[in-house]
Coordinates of C-alpha atoms and ligand atoms in Angstrom, one line a residue:
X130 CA 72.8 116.4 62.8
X131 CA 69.0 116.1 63.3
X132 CA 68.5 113.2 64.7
X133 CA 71.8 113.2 67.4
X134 CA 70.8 113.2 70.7
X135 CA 73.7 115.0 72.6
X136 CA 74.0 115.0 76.8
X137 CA 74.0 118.5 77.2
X138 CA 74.1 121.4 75.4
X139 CA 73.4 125.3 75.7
X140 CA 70.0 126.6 74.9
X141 CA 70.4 130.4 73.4
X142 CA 67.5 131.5 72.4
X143 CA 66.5 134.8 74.7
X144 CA 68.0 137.5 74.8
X145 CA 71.5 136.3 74.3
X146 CA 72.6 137.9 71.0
X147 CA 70.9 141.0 71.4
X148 CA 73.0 141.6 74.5
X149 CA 76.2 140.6 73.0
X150 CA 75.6 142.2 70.4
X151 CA 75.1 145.5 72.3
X152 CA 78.1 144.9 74.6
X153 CA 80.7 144.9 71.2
X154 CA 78.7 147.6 70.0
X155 CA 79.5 149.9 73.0
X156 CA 82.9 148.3 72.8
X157 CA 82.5 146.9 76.6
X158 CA 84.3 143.0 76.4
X159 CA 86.4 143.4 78.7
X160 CA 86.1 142.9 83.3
X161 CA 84.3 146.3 83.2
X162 CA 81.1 147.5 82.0
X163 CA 77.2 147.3 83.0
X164 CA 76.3 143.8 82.0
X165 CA 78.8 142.3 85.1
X166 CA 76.9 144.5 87.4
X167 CA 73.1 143.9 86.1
X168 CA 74.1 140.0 86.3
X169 CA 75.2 140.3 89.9
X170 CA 72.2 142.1 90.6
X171 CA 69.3 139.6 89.1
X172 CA 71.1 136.9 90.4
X173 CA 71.5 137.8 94.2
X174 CA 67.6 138.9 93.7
X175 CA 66.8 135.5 92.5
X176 CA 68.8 133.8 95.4
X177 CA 67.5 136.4 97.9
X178 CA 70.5 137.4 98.9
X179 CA 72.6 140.8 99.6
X180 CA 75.7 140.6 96.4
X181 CA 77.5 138.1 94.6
X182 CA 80.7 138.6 92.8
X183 CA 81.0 137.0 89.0
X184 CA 84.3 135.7 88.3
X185 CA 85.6 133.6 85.7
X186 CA 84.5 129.8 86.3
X187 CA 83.4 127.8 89.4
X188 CA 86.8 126.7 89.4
X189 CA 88.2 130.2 90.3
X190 CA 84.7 130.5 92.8
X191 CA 85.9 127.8 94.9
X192 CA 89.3 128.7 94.6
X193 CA 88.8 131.9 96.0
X194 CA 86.2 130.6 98.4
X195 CA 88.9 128.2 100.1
X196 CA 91.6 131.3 100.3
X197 CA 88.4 133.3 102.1
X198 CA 88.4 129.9 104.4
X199 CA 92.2 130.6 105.6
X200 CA 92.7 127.3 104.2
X201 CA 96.6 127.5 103.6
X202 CA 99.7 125.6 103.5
X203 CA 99.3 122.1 105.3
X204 CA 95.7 122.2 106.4
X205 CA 93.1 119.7 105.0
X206 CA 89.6 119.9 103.5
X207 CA 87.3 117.4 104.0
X208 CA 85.9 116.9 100.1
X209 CA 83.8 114.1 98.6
X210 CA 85.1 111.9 96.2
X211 CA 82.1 111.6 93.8
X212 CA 82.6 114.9 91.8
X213 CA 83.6 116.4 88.8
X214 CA 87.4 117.3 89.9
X215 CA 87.3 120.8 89.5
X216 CA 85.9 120.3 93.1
X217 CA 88.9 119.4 94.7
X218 CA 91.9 121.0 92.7
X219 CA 91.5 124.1 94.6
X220 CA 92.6 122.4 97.7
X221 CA 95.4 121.6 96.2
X222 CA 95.9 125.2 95.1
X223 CA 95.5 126.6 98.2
X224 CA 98.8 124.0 99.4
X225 CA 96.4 122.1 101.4
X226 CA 95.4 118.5 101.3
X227 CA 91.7 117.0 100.9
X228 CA 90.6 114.0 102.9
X229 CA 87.6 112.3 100.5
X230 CA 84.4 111.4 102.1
X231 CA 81.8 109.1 100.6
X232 CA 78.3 109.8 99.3
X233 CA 75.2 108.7 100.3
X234 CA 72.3 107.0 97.8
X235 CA 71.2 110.8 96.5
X236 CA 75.3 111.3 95.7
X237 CA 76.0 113.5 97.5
X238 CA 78.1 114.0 100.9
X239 CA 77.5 110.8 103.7
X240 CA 76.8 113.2 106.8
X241 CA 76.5 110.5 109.1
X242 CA 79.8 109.6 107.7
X243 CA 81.2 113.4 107.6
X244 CA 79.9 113.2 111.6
X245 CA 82.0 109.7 112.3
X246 CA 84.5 110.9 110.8
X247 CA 85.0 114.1 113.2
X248 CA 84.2 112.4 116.0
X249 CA 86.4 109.2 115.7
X250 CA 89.4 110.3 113.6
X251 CA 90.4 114.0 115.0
X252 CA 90.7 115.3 117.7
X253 CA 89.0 118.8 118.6
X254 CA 91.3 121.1 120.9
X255 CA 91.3 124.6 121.6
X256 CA 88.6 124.5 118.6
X257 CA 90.5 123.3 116.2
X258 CA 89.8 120.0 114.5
X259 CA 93.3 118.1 113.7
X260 CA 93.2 115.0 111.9
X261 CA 94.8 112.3 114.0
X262 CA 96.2 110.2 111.5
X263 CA 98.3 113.2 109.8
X264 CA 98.3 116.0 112.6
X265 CA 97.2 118.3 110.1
X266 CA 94.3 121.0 111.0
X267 CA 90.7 120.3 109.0
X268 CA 89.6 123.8 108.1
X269 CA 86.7 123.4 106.0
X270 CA 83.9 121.1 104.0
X271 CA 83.7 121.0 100.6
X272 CA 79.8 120.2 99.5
X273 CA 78.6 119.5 96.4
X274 CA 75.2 119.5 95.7
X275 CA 75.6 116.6 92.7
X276 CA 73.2 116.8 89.8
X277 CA 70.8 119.6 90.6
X278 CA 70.5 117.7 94.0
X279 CA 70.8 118.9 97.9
X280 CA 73.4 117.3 99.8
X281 CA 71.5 116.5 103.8
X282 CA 72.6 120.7 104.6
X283 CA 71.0 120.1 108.5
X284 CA 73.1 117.8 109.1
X285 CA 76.5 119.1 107.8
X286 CA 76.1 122.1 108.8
X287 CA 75.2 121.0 112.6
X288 CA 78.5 119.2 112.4
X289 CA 80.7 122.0 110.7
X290 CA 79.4 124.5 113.8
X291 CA 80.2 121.4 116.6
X292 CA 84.2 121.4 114.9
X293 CA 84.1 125.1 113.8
X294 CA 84.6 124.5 110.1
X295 CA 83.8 126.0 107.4
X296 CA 81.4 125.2 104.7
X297 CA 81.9 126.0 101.1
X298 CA 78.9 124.9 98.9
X299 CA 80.1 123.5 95.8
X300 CA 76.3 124.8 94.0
X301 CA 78.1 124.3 90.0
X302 CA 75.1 122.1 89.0
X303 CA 72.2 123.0 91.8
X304 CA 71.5 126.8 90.5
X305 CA 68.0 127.1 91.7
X306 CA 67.6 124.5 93.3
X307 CA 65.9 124.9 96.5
X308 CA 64.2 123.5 100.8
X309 CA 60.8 123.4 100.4
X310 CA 60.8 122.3 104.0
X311 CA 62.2 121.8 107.5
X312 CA 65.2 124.6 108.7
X313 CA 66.2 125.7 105.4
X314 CA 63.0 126.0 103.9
X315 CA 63.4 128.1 100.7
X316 CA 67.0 128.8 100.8
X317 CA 68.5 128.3 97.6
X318 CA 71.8 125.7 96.9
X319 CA 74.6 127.8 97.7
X320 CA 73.0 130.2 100.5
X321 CA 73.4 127.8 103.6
X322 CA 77.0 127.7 103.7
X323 CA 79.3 130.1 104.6
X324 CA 80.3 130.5 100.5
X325 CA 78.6 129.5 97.4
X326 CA 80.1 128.6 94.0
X327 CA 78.1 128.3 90.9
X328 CA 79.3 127.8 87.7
X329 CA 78.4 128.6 84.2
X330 CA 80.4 126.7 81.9
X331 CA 78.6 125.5 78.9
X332 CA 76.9 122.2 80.2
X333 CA 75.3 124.0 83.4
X334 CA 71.6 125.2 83.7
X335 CA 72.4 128.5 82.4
X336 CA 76.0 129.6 80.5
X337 CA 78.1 132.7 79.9
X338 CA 80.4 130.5 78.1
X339 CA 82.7 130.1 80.7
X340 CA 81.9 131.6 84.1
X341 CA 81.3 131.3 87.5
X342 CA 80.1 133.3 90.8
X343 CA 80.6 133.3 94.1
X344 CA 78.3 134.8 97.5
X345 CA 79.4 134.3 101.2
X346 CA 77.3 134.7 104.1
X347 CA 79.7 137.7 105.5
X348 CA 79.6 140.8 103.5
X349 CA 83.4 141.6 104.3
X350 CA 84.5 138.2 103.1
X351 CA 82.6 139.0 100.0
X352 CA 84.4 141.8 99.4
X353 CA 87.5 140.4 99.8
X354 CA 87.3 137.7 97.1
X355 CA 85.6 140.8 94.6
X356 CA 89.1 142.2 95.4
X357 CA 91.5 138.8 94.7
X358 CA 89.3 138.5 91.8
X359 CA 90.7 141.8 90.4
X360 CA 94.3 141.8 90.8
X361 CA 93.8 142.9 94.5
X362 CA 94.2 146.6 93.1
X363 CA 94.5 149.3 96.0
X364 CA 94.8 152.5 93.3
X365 CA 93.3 152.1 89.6
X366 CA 96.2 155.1 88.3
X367 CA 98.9 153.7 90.2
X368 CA 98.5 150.3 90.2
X369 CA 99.1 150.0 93.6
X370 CA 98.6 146.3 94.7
X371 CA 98.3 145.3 98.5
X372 CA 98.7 141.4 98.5
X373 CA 98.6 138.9 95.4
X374 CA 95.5 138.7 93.7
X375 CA 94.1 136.7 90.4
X376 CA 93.0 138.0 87.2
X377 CA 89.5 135.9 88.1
X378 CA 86.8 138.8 87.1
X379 CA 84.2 138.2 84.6
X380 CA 83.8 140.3 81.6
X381 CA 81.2 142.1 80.0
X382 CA 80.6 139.9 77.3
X383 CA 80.1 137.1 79.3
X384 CA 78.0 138.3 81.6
X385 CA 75.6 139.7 78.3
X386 CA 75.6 135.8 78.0
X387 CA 74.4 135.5 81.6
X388 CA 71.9 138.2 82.0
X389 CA 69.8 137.1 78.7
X390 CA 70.4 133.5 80.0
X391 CA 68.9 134.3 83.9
X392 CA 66.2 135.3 82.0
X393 CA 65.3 131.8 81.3
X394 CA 66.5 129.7 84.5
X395 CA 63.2 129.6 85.5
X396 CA 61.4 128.4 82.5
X397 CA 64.8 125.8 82.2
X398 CA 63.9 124.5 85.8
X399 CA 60.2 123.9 84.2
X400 CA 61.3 121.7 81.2
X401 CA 63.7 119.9 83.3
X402 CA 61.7 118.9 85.8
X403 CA 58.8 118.0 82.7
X404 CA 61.3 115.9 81.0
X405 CA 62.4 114.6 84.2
X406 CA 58.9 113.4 84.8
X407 CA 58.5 112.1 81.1
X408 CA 61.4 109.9 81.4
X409 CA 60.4 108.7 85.0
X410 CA 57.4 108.0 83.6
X411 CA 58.6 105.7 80.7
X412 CA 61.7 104.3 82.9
X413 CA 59.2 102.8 84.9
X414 CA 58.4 100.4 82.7
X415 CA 61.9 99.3 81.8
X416 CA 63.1 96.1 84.2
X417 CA 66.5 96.2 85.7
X418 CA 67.1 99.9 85.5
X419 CA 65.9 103.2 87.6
X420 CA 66.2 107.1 87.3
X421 CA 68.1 108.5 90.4
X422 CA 65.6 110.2 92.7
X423 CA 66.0 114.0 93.3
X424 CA 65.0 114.1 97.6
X425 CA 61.3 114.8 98.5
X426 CA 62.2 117.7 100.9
X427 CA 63.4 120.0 97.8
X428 CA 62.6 121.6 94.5
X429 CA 65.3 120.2 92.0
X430 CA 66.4 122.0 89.0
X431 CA 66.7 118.5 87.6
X432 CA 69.9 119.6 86.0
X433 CA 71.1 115.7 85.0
X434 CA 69.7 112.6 84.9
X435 CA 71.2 109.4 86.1
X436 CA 70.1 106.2 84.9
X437 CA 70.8 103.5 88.0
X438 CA 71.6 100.5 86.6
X439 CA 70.5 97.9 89.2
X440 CA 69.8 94.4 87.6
X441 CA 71.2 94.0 84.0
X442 CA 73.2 91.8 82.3
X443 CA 75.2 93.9 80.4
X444 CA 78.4 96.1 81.3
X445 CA 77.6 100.1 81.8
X446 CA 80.1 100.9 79.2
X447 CA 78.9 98.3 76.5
X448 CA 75.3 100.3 77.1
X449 CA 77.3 104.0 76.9
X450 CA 79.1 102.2 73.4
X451 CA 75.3 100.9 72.0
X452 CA 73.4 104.1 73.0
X453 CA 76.3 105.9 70.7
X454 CA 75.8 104.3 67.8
X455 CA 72.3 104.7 67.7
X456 CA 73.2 108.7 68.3
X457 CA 72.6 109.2 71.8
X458 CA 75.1 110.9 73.8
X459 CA 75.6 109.7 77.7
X460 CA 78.3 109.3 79.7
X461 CA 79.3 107.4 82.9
X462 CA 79.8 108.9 86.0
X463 CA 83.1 111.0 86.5
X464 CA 86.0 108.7 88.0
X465 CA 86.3 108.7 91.8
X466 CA 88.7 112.0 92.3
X467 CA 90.8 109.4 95.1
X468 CA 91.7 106.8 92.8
X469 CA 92.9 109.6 90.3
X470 CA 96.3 110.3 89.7
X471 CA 97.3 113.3 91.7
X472 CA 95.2 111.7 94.5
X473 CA 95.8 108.3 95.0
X474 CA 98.1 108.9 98.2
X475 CA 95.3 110.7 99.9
X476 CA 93.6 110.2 102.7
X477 CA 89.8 108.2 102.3
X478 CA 87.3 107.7 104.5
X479 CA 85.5 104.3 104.3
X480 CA 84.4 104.5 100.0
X481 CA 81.8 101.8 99.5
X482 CA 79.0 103.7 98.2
X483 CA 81.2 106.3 95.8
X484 CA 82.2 102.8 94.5
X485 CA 79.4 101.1 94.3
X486 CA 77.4 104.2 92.0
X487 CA 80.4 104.1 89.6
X488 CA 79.7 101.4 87.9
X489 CA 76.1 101.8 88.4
X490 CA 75.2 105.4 86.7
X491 CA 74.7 106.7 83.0
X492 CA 74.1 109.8 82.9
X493 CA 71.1 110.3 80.1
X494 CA 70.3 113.4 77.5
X495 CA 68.6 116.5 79.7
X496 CA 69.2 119.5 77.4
X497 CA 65.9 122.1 77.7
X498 CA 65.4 121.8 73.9
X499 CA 65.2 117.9 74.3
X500 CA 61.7 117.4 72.7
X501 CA 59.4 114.2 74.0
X502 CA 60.0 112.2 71.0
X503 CA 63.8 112.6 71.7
X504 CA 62.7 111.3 75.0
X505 CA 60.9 108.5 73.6
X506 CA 63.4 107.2 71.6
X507 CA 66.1 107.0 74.2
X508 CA 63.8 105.4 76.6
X509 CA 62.9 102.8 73.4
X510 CA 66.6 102.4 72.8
X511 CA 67.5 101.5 76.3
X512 CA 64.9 99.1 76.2
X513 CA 65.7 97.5 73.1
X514 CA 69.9 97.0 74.4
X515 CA 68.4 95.7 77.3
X516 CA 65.8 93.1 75.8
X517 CA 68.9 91.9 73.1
X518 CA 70.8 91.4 76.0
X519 CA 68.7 89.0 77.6
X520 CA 67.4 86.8 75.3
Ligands
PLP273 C1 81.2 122.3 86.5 C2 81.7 122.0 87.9 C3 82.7 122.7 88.5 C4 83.6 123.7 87.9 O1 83.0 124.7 87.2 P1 83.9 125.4 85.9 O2 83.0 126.6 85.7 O3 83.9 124.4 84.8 O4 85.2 125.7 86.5 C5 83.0 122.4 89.8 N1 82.4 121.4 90.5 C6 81.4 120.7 89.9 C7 80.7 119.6 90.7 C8 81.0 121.0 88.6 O5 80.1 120.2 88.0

């Protein structure tokens, strides 16, 4: 399939099979051996930070995030809408409810709506924030930091300390990227909060297959969730257990995946941003249509790239349909989580600008083995539906 463009897919060419292929041959495949404890390493060096437990998707990271939170039966997460779903689930895992707040024009979080919110629909007693349309207590914020972008962390964070709330970065598509100014200057997606979940499931920056990891801002809560992760084993002979855990650990040969892969973020981050550029570049010149800005104040890892579709005449999904025949994979924007079906009886927060992006965004080809004439040739092809459309 030489000349299929797909969305995005894994780039393996490091390290990768040498260090599988050394973890089978020392017969290590399972949640134990070096490779788990080498990737947990590099990667708390790269985000400059103390440890970081490796579990088994950014699924299970936020899950176990959240039970780190306290958020139990009953109490409410405030969570945005525009995600990928795996986002919210684990509120509902943790028998809690989410309250979905809109996004802003870089898709991620509204804080000035997160802020209205707090200070208009709960009320804050004894320290505790209770929503006062259900009575419930809000425990925590979800943030995601959508597409390789940073969701306005100065702000939420300001407001989660005023209503003593916890903050759980959702960093499943921001690994590496980074403030380059103002209070968080060179803190990394994930860092800020009081948790961070990355993920690295095949369509992420960098892949173990399936994967995910998680760091917290308090040592003892990190510990914790490295203990729910594995059974929440008190005695390895024993198997003495003192509450109920998950079988959420990574194994060895995923993490082979991961170390060879972390090897290679950084030169990733370079050809995403490149491409990024390229296609900007070439966009430019296209009427009707725009590439989503990543914000000044940061360095992106440009994970994905989302076509705005601003003045055209033609429907996004009639565009999705064309670009497939002519062997280009993109997609549209993942349905609003609120208007899904487990969802639709729960609570929303003034949704206009969730609603207003769904129609709006194709998400275009950004592997890091896209080469500039694949570039090219999408750019051409969006041009050419475009121009048919008009005459
Ligand atoms: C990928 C992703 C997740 C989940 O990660 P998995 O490893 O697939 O469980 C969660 N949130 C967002 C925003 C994601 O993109």
């Amino acid at each position: 399939m030489c000349d299929y463009i797909p969305l995005s897919v894994p780039n393996l060419k490091g390290n990768e099979l040498s260090y599988v292929t050394n973890a089978v041959e020392e017969e290590w495949v399972s949640t134990g051996g070096k490779y788990i404890d080498i990737f947990e390493k590099n990667i708390s060096n790269y985000l400059n930070v103390e440890s970081a437990v490796a579990c088994q998707s950014g699924t299970a990271a936020l899950h176990l995030s959240l039970i780190q939170c306290r958020v139990g039966f009953e109490d409410e997460v405030i969570v945005p809408t525009l995600t990928f779903i795996a986002a919210v689930n684990p509120v509902k895992y943790c028998g809690a409810y989410p309250i979905f707040m809109d996004c802003d024009d870089s898709l991620t979080l509204d804080a000035i709506k997160l802020k209205e919110f707090c200070e208009e629909q709960c009320s804050f007693i004894n320290g505790i924030l209770i929503n006062k349309k259900s009575s419930r207590k809000i425990k925590a914020i979800i943030v995601v930091h959508v597409f390789g972008n940073l969701a306005n962390m100065e702000k939420i964070m300001d407001i989660a300390k005023r209503y003593n709330l916890k903050v759980v970065e959702d960093a499943t598509e921001a690994l590496g990227s980074y403030f380059k100014d103002g209070l968080y200057k060179d803190k990394f997606a994930g860092t800020i909060g009081d948790f961070g979940a990355y993920s690295f499931n095949g369509n992420k920056i960098i892949t173990t297959g399936g994967g995910g990891l998680i760091i917290a801002k308090e040592i003892d809560d990190l510990n914790k969730i490295k203990y729910l992760s594995k059974q929440a084993k008190d005695d390895e002979i024993y198997y003495l257990h003192g509450e109920i855990g998950f079988n959420y650990r990574m194994t060895n040969l995923q993490a082979a995946l991961g170390v060879a892969q972390l090897e290679k973020l950084e030169d990733f981050i370079q050809i995403k941003n490149d491409n990024y550029g390229l296609y900007k570049e070439l966009l430019n010149e296209v009427e009707g249509v725009r590439l989503l800005d990543f914000n000044e104040n940061i360095r992106s890892n440009c994970w994905f790239y989302s076509l705005i579709l601003e003045e055209v005449n033609i429907d996004r999904n009639q565009i999705i349909k064309k670009l497939s025949q002519n062997k280009i994979q993109t997609r549209p924007i993942w349905g609003l989580i609120h208007q899904q079906n487990p969802y639709v009886e729960a609570q929303t927060y003034k949704i206009e600008k969730a609603s207003y992006y769904y129609d709006k965004v194709i998400n275009i080809p950004c592997s890091s083995n896209l080469k500039k004439n694949n570039i090219i040739k999408v750019v051409e092809t969006i041009k050419n539906i475009l121009l048919k459309q008009e005459r």
